[in-house]
mmCIF file of C-alpha atoms and ligand atoms in Angstrom:
data_model
loop_
_atom_site.group_PDB
_atom_site.id
_atom_site.type_symbol
_atom_site.label_atom_id
_atom_site.label_comp_id
_atom_site.label_asym_id
_atom_site.label_seq_id
_atom_site.Cartn_x
_atom_site.Cartn_y
_atom_site.Cartn_z
ATOM 1 C CA MET A 1 7.889 7.951 -31.957
ATOM 2 C CA PHE A 2 7.748 6.751 -28.303
ATOM 3 C CA GLY A 3 4.824 4.802 -27.087
ATOM 4 C CA PRO A 4 2.821 5.853 -23.956
ATOM 5 C CA LEU A 5 5.044 6.452 -20.978
ATOM 6 C CA THR A 6 2.340 6.019 -18.393
ATOM 7 C CA VAL A 7 0.066 3.130 -17.593
ATOM 8 C CA LYS A 8 -3.262 2.943 -15.686
ATOM 9 C CA PRO A 9 -3.106 2.710 -11.931
ATOM 10 C CA GLY A 10 -2.981 -0.854 -10.795
ATOM 11 C CA ALA A 11 -1.362 -2.014 -13.986
ATOM 12 C CA SER A 12 1.340 -3.665 -11.953
ATOM 13 C CA LYS A 13 -1.115 -6.326 -10.836
ATOM 14 C CA LYS A 14 0.699 -8.340 -13.532
ATOM 15 C CA ASN A 15 4.091 -7.373 -12.085
ATOM 16 C CA LYS A 16 4.752 -7.931 -8.355
ATOM 17 C CA THR A 17 6.120 -4.614 -7.446
ATOM 18 C CA GLY A 18 6.525 -5.717 -3.919
ATOM 19 C CA SER A 19 9.665 -7.441 -4.972
ATOM 20 C CA TRP A 20 11.533 -4.225 -5.160
ATOM 21 C CA ARG A 21 9.847 -2.318 -2.349
ATOM 22 C CA THR A 22 11.673 0.495 -0.548
ATOM 23 C CA GLU A 23 13.078 -0.207 2.898
ATOM 24 C CA SER A 24 9.774 0.528 4.556
ATOM 25 C CA LYS A 25 6.328 -0.807 4.233
ATOM 26 C CA PRO A 26 2.896 0.420 5.609
ATOM 27 C CA LYS A 27 1.346 -1.076 8.599
ATOM 28 C CA PHE A 28 -2.392 -0.898 8.974
ATOM 29 C CA LEU A 29 -3.072 -0.335 12.676
ATOM 30 C CA GLN A 30 -6.745 -1.057 12.354
ATOM 31 C CA LYS A 31 -7.710 1.046 15.410
ATOM 32 C CA ASN A 32 -9.043 4.416 14.342
ATOM 33 C CA CYS A 33 -9.992 3.690 10.685
ATOM 34 C CA ILE A 34 -13.203 5.333 9.624
ATOM 35 C CA ALA A 35 -13.449 3.546 6.275
ATOM 36 C CA CYS A 36 -13.061 6.650 4.285
ATOM 37 C CA LYS A 37 -11.300 4.748 1.466
ATOM 38 C CA MET A 38 -8.770 7.471 0.844
ATOM 39 C CA CYS A 39 -5.925 5.030 1.046
ATOM 40 C CA VAL A 40 -7.594 2.801 -1.480
ATOM 41 C CA LEU A 41 -8.010 5.725 -3.865
ATOM 42 C CA ILE A 42 -4.534 7.103 -3.629
ATOM 43 C CA CYS A 43 -2.546 3.794 -3.759
ATOM 44 C CA PRO A 44 -0.767 3.689 -7.193
ATOM 45 C CA GLU A 45 -0.688 -0.120 -7.101
ATOM 46 C CA ALA A 46 -4.389 -0.596 -6.241
ATOM 47 C CA CYS A 47 -3.269 -3.090 -3.601
ATOM 48 C CA ILE A 48 -5.248 -1.880 -0.646
ATOM 49 C CA THR A 49 -8.552 -3.582 0.241
ATOM 50 C CA GLY A 50 -11.185 -3.276 2.924
ATOM 51 C CA SER A 51 -14.766 -2.464 3.530
ATOM 52 C CA GLU A 52 -15.711 -1.923 7.128
ATOM 53 C CA LYS A 53 -13.793 0.216 9.655
ATOM 54 C CA ASN A 54 -10.575 -1.275 10.774
ATOM 55 C CA THR A 55 -10.434 -3.910 8.107
ATOM 56 C CA TYR A 56 -8.139 -2.234 5.560
ATOM 57 C CA ILE A 57 -4.992 -3.995 4.467
ATOM 58 C CA CYS A 58 -2.564 -4.030 1.585
ATOM 59 C CA ASP A 59 -1.142 -6.883 -0.484
ATOM 60 C CA TYR A 60 2.653 -6.643 0.151
ATOM 61 C CA ALA A 61 3.288 -8.620 -3.010
ATOM 62 C CA TYR A 62 2.332 -5.415 -4.866
ATOM 63 C CA CYS A 63 3.003 -2.638 -2.345
ATOM 64 C CA LYS A 64 6.069 -0.645 -3.371
ATOM 65 C CA GLY A 65 6.425 1.333 -0.091
ATOM 66 C CA CYS A 66 5.631 4.707 -1.545
ATOM 67 C CA GLY A 67 3.922 5.907 1.612
ATOM 68 C CA ASN A 68 0.985 7.663 -0.057
ATOM 69 C CA CYS A 69 -1.492 5.811 2.036
ATOM 70 C CA VAL A 70 0.312 6.865 5.255
ATOM 71 C CA ALA A 71 0.322 10.499 4.082
ATOM 72 C CA ILE A 72 -3.318 10.713 3.263
ATOM 73 C CA CYS A 73 -4.942 8.768 6.074
ATOM 74 C CA PRO A 74 -6.954 11.296 8.078
ATOM 75 C CA LYS A 75 -6.821 9.212 11.272
ATOM 76 C CA GLN A 76 -3.062 8.353 11.249
ATOM 77 C CA ASP A 77 -4.139 4.700 11.164
ATOM 78 C CA ILE A 78 -1.320 3.672 8.876
ATOM 79 C CA ILE A 79 2.339 3.966 9.774
ATOM 80 C CA MET A 80 5.573 3.093 7.930
ATOM 81 C CA VAL A 81 7.569 0.372 9.531
ATOM 82 C CA LYS A 82 11.071 -0.868 8.635
ATOM 83 C CA GLU A 83 11.174 -3.833 6.283
ATOM 84 C CA ASP A 84 12.164 -6.993 8.027
ATOM 85 C CA THR A 85 15.115 -8.043 5.966
ATOM 86 C CA SER A 86 15.843 -11.129 8.049
ATOM 87 C CA GLN A 87 13.379 -13.089 5.993
ATOM 88 C CA GLU A 88 11.823 -12.903 2.572
ATOM 89 C CA LYS A 89 9.401 -10.116 1.971
ATOM 90 C CA LYS A 90 5.864 -10.827 2.840
HETATM 91 S S1 SF4 B 101 2.855 2.308 0.509
HETATM 92 FE FE1 SF4 B 101 0.582 2.415 0.511
HETATM 93 S S2 SF4 B 101 0.001 3.614 -1.229
HETATM 94 FE FE2 SF4 B 101 2.101 2.993 -1.568
HETATM 95 S S3 SF4 B 101 2.003 1.077 -2.846
HETATM 96 FE FE3 SF4 B 101 2.061 0.480 -0.578
HETATM 97 S S4 SF4 B 101 -0.127 0.331 0.020
HETATM 98 FE FE4 SF4 B 101 -0.002 1.434 -1.908
HETATM 99 S S1 SF4 B 102 -7.276 6.297 4.807
HETATM 100 FE FE1 SF4 B 102 -7.101 5.616 6.958
HETATM 101 S S2 SF4 B 102 -9.152 5.820 7.915
HETATM 102 FE FE2 SF4 B 102 -9.349 6.019 5.638
HETATM 103 S S3 SF4 B 102 -9.967 3.821 4.996
HETATM 104 FE FE3 SF4 B 102 -7.701 4.084 4.872
HETATM 105 S S4 SF4 B 102 -6.902 3.326 6.898
HETATM 106 FE FE4 SF4 B 102 -9.133 3.791 7.067
#
């Protein structure tokens, strides 16, 4: 039979998913963040870190541009921006 089709969240830490990110990526504005950690909890790549208000960031090496963090942020403190294709992804 088939093996498991799903993996635990954050399993891609061994596989840099940022290399095939969608055309947009999140930008953490760090202006109105209340440190609710919702973005951390919902990120399927477990690539968002932060502790205090307005300190949250993501690791673009693993971010795949799904937009979940943008959708869930209660303060609209994360926005999606166009990927800069003029240089290698950061
Ligand atoms: S867009 Fe946000 S939720 Fe999705 S992988 Fe990137 S940091 Fe995580
Ligand atoms: S979801 Fe928004 S307000 Fe909450 S910790 Fe993340 S950036 Fe800050």
